[in-house]
Short mmCIF file of C-alpha atoms in Angstrom, two decimals:
data_model
loop_
_atom_site.label_atom_id
_atom_site.label_comp_id
_atom_site.label_asym_id
_atom_site.label_seq_id
_atom_site.Cartn_x
_atom_site.Cartn_y
_atom_site.Cartn_z
CA GLY A 6 -14.93 -8.45 7.19
CA PHE A 7 -11.09 -8.79 7.45
CA GLU A 8 -9.14 -6.79 4.82
CA LEU A 9 -5.82 -5.82 4.77
CA GLY A 10 -4.28 -2.40 4.84
CA ILE A 11 -1.71 -0.08 5.76
CA SER A 12 -1.94 2.66 8.63
CA VAL A 13 0.08 5.62 9.64
CA THR A 14 -0.60 6.69 13.14
CA ARG A 15 0.82 9.81 15.51
CA PRO A 16 0.34 10.79 18.98
CA ILE A 17 -1.85 13.46 19.87
CA ALA A 18 0.06 15.55 22.55
CA TYR A 19 -0.36 19.28 22.60
CA CYS A 20 2.90 19.78 24.32
CA GLY A 21 5.05 17.94 22.12
CA THR A 22 5.91 15.11 24.31
CA TYR A 23 4.11 12.13 25.88
CA ASP A 24 3.68 14.08 29.15
CA CYS A 25 0.59 15.44 27.89
CA PHE A 26 -0.57 12.29 25.52
CA GLN A 27 -4.30 12.54 25.01
CA GLY A 28 -4.58 9.81 22.14
CA THR A 29 -3.83 8.63 18.72
CA ILE A 30 -4.70 9.59 15.24
CA ALA A 31 -4.54 7.07 12.16
CA ALA A 32 -4.85 7.31 8.65
CA THR A 33 -5.58 3.68 7.03
CA VAL A 34 -5.92 2.66 3.54
CA SER A 35 -7.04 -0.75 2.41
CA MET A 36 -4.84 -3.00 0.07
CA ARG A 37 -7.85 -3.28 -2.31
CA TYR A 38 -8.50 0.55 -2.83
CA ILE A 39 -4.52 0.73 -3.47
CA SER A 40 -4.90 -1.58 -6.00
CA MET A 41 -7.94 0.10 -7.42
CA LEU A 42 -5.97 3.19 -7.61
CA THR A 43 -3.05 1.50 -9.54
CA THR A 44 -5.46 -0.10 -11.79
CA ILE A 45 -7.08 3.62 -12.83
CA ALA A 46 -3.69 4.78 -13.30
CA LEU A 47 -2.67 1.93 -15.51
CA HIS A 48 -5.71 2.34 -17.67
CA GLN A 49 -4.75 6.09 -18.11
CA ILE A 50 -1.38 5.24 -19.01
CA GLN A 51 -2.42 2.68 -21.54
CA SER A 52 -4.99 5.22 -23.04
CA GLY A 53 -2.01 7.65 -23.73
CA LEU A 54 0.60 5.07 -24.85
CA THR A 55 -0.93 2.92 -27.75
CA MET A 56 1.73 0.03 -27.27
CA THR A 57 1.02 -0.76 -23.68
CA ASN A 58 -1.84 -3.21 -22.58
CA ASP A 59 -2.25 -5.66 -19.83
CA THR A 60 0.13 -8.19 -20.80
CA ASN A 61 3.25 -5.95 -21.11
CA SER A 62 2.55 -3.30 -18.37
CA ASN A 63 1.77 -3.15 -14.90
CA ILE A 64 1.85 -0.69 -11.73
CA PHE A 65 3.01 -2.27 -8.23
CA MET A 66 3.23 -0.29 -5.03
CA VAL A 67 5.85 -1.85 -2.51
CA ASN A 68 6.77 -0.77 0.92
CA ARG A 69 10.44 0.33 0.13
CA ARG A 70 11.28 1.44 3.71
CA SER A 71 10.30 0.93 7.09
CA GLU A 72 12.22 2.01 9.81
CA GLN A 73 10.12 0.66 12.55
CA PHE A 74 9.64 -2.68 10.96
CA PRO A 75 12.58 -3.26 8.32
CA ASP A 76 11.24 -6.97 7.92
CA GLN A 77 8.20 -5.30 6.24
CA GLU A 78 10.31 -3.83 3.46
CA GLY A 79 9.55 -5.16 0.12
CA LEU A 80 6.28 -6.22 0.64
CA LEU A 81 3.70 -5.56 -1.88
CA ILE A 82 0.99 -3.05 -1.23
CA GLY A 83 -1.00 -3.17 -4.27
CA ALA A 84 -1.00 -3.70 -7.91
CA ALA A 85 -2.93 -2.81 -10.92
CA ASN A 86 -5.44 -5.68 -11.99
CA ALA A 87 -4.65 -7.49 -8.65
CA ASN A 88 -6.38 -10.66 -8.31
CA LYS A 89 -7.84 -11.41 -4.57
CA SER A 90 -4.61 -13.53 -3.79
CA LEU A 91 -2.44 -10.50 -4.01
CA ILE A 92 -4.62 -8.32 -1.48
CA ASP A 93 -5.81 -10.74 0.79
CA ARG A 94 -2.23 -11.92 2.21
CA LEU A 95 1.20 -10.22 2.79
CA ILE A 96 3.75 -11.19 0.27
CA ASN A 97 7.09 -9.90 -1.23
CA ALA A 98 6.92 -7.97 -4.29
CA THR A 99 9.22 -10.42 -5.72
CA GLU A 100 7.11 -13.47 -4.89
CA SER A 101 3.85 -11.67 -6.97
CA PRO A 102 2.75 -13.45 -10.12
#
């Protein structure tokens, strides 16, 4: 099925230019996976800091800089304890609940 994620791609060109371009390599990670990792990190923080809990702490991952697509700056990439609405659509971090 359809799942949002982020990818980084690079050309495969052994000579360093597109004169010998042979393809592309990509690394992709889903927003669901990023949210899972931030949830694990939040639980680790909460286990060490007894005053933190799900009502007073969270971890967000935000696209801070995008040279090729500056309109994507500020998009929420993942969040600890994210619900489906945060990982199934693109939203700005400032619009997240």
